[in-house]
mmCIF file of C-alpha atoms in Angstrom:
data_model
loop_
_atom_site.group_PDB
_atom_site.id
_atom_site.type_symbol
_atom_site.label_atom_id
_atom_site.label_comp_id
_atom_site.label_asym_id
_atom_site.label_seq_id
_atom_site.Cartn_x
_atom_site.Cartn_y
_atom_site.Cartn_z
ATOM 1 C CA MET A 1 -7.688 -12.076 -5.296
ATOM 2 C CA ASP A 2 -10.975 -11.546 -5.312
ATOM 3 C CA THR A 3 -11.600 -8.076 -4.313
ATOM 4 C CA THR A 4 -13.539 -6.365 -7.045
ATOM 5 C CA ALA A 5 -11.764 -3.412 -8.105
ATOM 6 C CA PRO A 6 -13.494 0.160 -10.001
ATOM 7 C CA ALA A 7 -14.865 -0.385 -13.262
ATOM 8 C CA GLY A 8 -11.627 -0.251 -15.850
ATOM 9 C CA TYR A 9 -8.827 -1.224 -13.576
ATOM 10 C CA ALA A 10 -7.377 -4.564 -11.698
ATOM 11 C CA PHE A 11 -5.843 -5.597 -9.050
ATOM 12 C CA SER A 12 -2.725 -8.232 -8.689
ATOM 13 C CA THR A 13 -0.353 -9.165 -6.000
ATOM 14 C CA ASP A 14 1.997 -10.602 -8.886
ATOM 15 C CA PRO A 15 5.290 -9.049 -8.347
ATOM 16 C CA ALA A 16 6.143 -10.161 -11.824
ATOM 17 C CA ARG A 17 3.665 -7.284 -13.241
ATOM 18 C CA LEU A 18 5.522 -4.744 -11.468
ATOM 19 C CA ASP A 19 6.772 -1.464 -13.120
ATOM 20 C CA ARG A 20 9.649 -1.035 -10.420
ATOM 21 C CA ALA A 21 10.936 2.144 -12.283
ATOM 22 C CA LEU A 22 7.532 3.269 -12.343
ATOM 23 C CA ILE A 23 6.684 2.733 -8.608
ATOM 24 C CA HIS A 24 10.025 4.205 -7.539
ATOM 25 C CA ARG A 25 9.277 7.647 -9.330
ATOM 26 C CA TRP A 26 6.063 7.892 -7.956
ATOM 27 C CA LEU A 27 7.011 7.464 -4.241
ATOM 28 C CA SER A 28 10.828 9.237 -4.639
ATOM 29 C CA GLU A 29 9.480 12.586 -6.215
ATOM 30 C CA ASP A 30 5.810 12.893 -5.782
ATOM 31 C CA ALA A 31 5.361 10.802 -1.705
ATOM 32 C CA TYR A 32 5.574 12.641 1.113
ATOM 33 C CA TRP A 33 6.329 9.815 3.523
ATOM 34 C CA ALA A 34 9.062 8.663 0.475
ATOM 35 C CA LEU A 35 10.736 11.723 -0.815
ATOM 36 C CA GLY A 36 14.192 10.998 -1.817
ATOM 37 C CA ARG A 37 14.471 6.729 -1.707
ATOM 38 C CA SER A 38 16.443 5.104 -3.306
ATOM 39 C CA ARG A 39 15.883 2.608 -6.369
ATOM 40 C CA GLU A 40 18.051 0.326 -4.441
ATOM 41 C CA LYS A 41 16.423 0.574 -1.492
ATOM 42 C CA GLN A 42 12.860 0.644 -2.557
ATOM 43 C CA ASP A 43 13.230 -2.438 -4.667
ATOM 44 C CA LEU A 44 14.705 -4.325 -1.030
ATOM 45 C CA ALA A 45 11.389 -2.801 -0.239
ATOM 46 C CA ILE A 46 9.201 -4.511 -2.736
ATOM 47 C CA ASP A 47 11.233 -8.118 -2.569
ATOM 48 C CA GLY A 48 10.603 -7.901 0.864
ATOM 49 C CA SER A 49 6.978 -7.458 1.177
ATOM 50 C CA LEU A 50 3.802 -8.980 -0.256
ATOM 51 C CA ASN A 51 2.749 -5.739 -3.332
ATOM 52 C CA PHE A 52 -0.502 -4.829 -4.644
ATOM 53 C CA GLY A 53 -0.278 -3.541 -8.145
ATOM 54 C CA VAL A 54 -3.510 -1.534 -9.562
ATOM 55 C CA TYR A 55 -3.607 -1.876 -13.673
ATOM 56 C CA ASP A 56 -6.041 0.288 -16.214
ATOM 57 C CA THR A 57 -8.062 -2.615 -17.793
ATOM 58 C CA ALA A 58 -7.661 -0.969 -21.190
ATOM 59 C CA SER A 59 -4.369 0.147 -21.471
ATOM 60 C CA GLY A 60 -2.304 -2.571 -18.718
ATOM 61 C CA THR A 61 -1.043 0.594 -17.591
ATOM 62 C CA GLN A 62 -0.058 0.839 -13.767
ATOM 63 C CA ALA A 63 -2.524 3.136 -11.933
ATOM 64 C CA GLY A 64 -1.465 2.069 -8.186
ATOM 65 C CA TYR A 65 0.768 0.956 -5.839
ATOM 66 C CA ALA A 66 0.615 -1.000 -2.015
ATOM 67 C CA ARG A 67 2.413 -3.105 -0.241
ATOM 68 C CA VAL A 68 2.233 -5.137 2.945
ATOM 69 C CA VAL A 69 5.064 -6.061 5.476
ATOM 70 C CA THR A 70 4.121 -9.162 7.104
ATOM 71 C CA ASP A 71 4.567 -12.248 8.689
ATOM 72 C CA LEU A 72 1.143 -13.576 7.674
ATOM 73 C CA ALA A 73 0.442 -15.034 11.195
ATOM 74 C CA THR A 74 0.304 -12.416 13.679
ATOM 75 C CA PHE A 75 0.365 -8.576 12.241
ATOM 76 C CA ALA A 76 0.556 -6.487 8.837
ATOM 77 C CA TRP A 77 1.717 -3.046 8.026
ATOM 78 C CA LEU A 78 -0.031 -0.931 5.237
ATOM 79 C CA CYS A 79 2.153 1.339 3.234
ATOM 80 C CA ASP A 80 3.245 2.948 0.585
ATOM 81 C CA VAL A 81 -0.156 3.696 -1.286
ATOM 82 C CA TYR A 82 0.053 5.543 -4.034
ATOM 83 C CA ILE A 83 -2.597 6.136 -7.108
ATOM 84 C CA ALA A 84 -1.500 7.638 -9.939
ATOM 85 C CA PRO A 85 -2.520 11.332 -10.169
ATOM 86 C CA GLU A 86 -4.672 10.934 -13.163
ATOM 87 C CA ALA A 87 -6.135 8.391 -11.774
ATOM 88 C CA ARG A 88 -6.806 9.537 -8.225
ATOM 89 C CA GLY A 89 -10.964 10.419 -7.815
ATOM 90 C CA ARG A 90 -12.327 7.195 -8.993
ATOM 91 C CA GLY A 91 -12.501 5.239 -5.814
ATOM 92 C CA LEU A 92 -9.077 3.906 -6.200
ATOM 93 C CA GLY A 93 -7.507 4.091 -2.928
ATOM 94 C CA THR A 94 -10.086 2.889 -0.227
ATOM 95 C CA ALA A 95 -10.848 -0.202 -2.938
ATOM 96 C CA LEU A 96 -6.929 -1.084 -2.758
ATOM 97 C CA ALA A 97 -6.851 -0.799 0.786
ATOM 98 C CA ALA A 98 -9.993 -2.881 0.447
ATOM 99 C CA ALA A 99 -8.264 -5.271 -1.562
ATOM 100 C CA VAL A 100 -4.836 -5.097 1.018
ATOM 101 C CA ARG A 101 -7.977 -5.939 4.140
ATOM 102 C CA ASP A 102 -9.743 -8.701 2.100
ATOM 103 C CA HIS A 103 -6.275 -10.585 0.710
ATOM 104 C CA LEU A 104 -5.387 -10.985 4.522
ATOM 105 C CA ALA A 105 -8.514 -11.625 6.276
ATOM 106 C CA PRO A 106 -7.661 -15.539 5.402
ATOM 107 C CA TYR A 107 -4.892 -15.355 7.710
ATOM 108 C CA GLY A 108 -5.994 -14.598 10.943
ATOM 109 C CA LEU A 109 -4.304 -11.534 11.424
ATOM 110 C CA ARG A 110 -4.429 -9.712 14.695
ATOM 111 C CA ARG A 111 -4.234 -6.365 13.196
ATOM 112 C CA ILE A 112 -3.016 -4.602 10.224
ATOM 113 C CA LEU A 113 -1.490 -0.802 10.873
ATOM 114 C CA LEU A 114 -0.755 1.760 8.889
ATOM 115 C CA ALA A 115 0.388 5.406 8.874
ATOM 116 C CA THR A 116 -0.987 8.669 7.194
ATOM 117 C CA ALA A 117 -1.020 12.278 7.660
ATOM 118 C CA ASP A 118 -3.737 12.717 5.199
ATOM 119 C CA ALA A 119 -5.755 10.094 4.061
ATOM 120 C CA HIS A 120 -7.512 9.543 6.816
ATOM 121 C CA GLY A 121 -11.132 9.394 4.815
ATOM 122 C CA VAL A 122 -9.972 6.879 2.334
ATOM 123 C CA TYR A 123 -8.599 4.076 5.090
ATOM 124 C CA ALA A 124 -11.962 4.831 7.116
ATOM 125 C CA LYS A 125 -13.875 3.302 3.933
ATOM 126 C CA ALA A 126 -11.989 0.167 4.352
ATOM 127 C CA GLY A 127 -12.595 0.196 7.765
ATOM 128 C CA PHE A 128 -9.465 1.239 9.425
ATOM 129 C CA ALA A 129 -9.846 3.555 12.408
ATOM 130 C CA PRO A 130 -7.510 5.480 14.778
ATOM 131 C CA LEU A 131 -5.668 3.446 17.506
ATOM 132 C CA ALA A 132 -7.952 2.597 20.086
ATOM 133 C CA LYS A 133 -5.319 3.512 22.890
ATOM 134 C CA PRO A 134 -2.179 5.305 20.977
ATOM 135 C CA GLU A 135 -0.428 5.340 24.426
ATOM 136 C CA LYS A 136 -0.180 1.894 24.740
ATOM 137 C CA TRP A 137 2.176 2.635 21.456
ATOM 138 C CA MET A 138 5.971 3.593 20.973
ATOM 139 C CA ALA A 139 8.192 3.695 17.730
ATOM 140 C CA LEU A 140 12.106 3.556 17.319
ATOM 141 C CA GLY A 141 13.460 5.956 14.442
ATOM 142 C CA GLU A 142 11.668 9.037 12.153
ATOM 143 C CA GLN A 143 7.827 10.110 13.424
#
């Protein structure tokens, strides 16, 4: 991945680098959309997705995470974006969303979607916008 991370951080799509226990703790204990998610379900989600890690280059510790559910042909869903509390305020969330966008660009996907209750500004800086025609969209399950 060639998208530049903020100084002191690096991005990687290498699933072997992911700290799965840490990701599970972040999401199941602190992310409103994943509270209570089991470790088994989280591991299945990681295994079935394109994963992005954010790493502190000095310590090598993981500082953030995002995953993408995609067919790499027409569609992608950006989800589980999380930046560790101690790493927030450094532009990592926006940079991570931009890294995902740039990584997926060569595939020529028709659309990349995401859902957020509170971080619209973060994603807008990476080019995401509200649905132009939300009346065309439907969902099955939790909304």
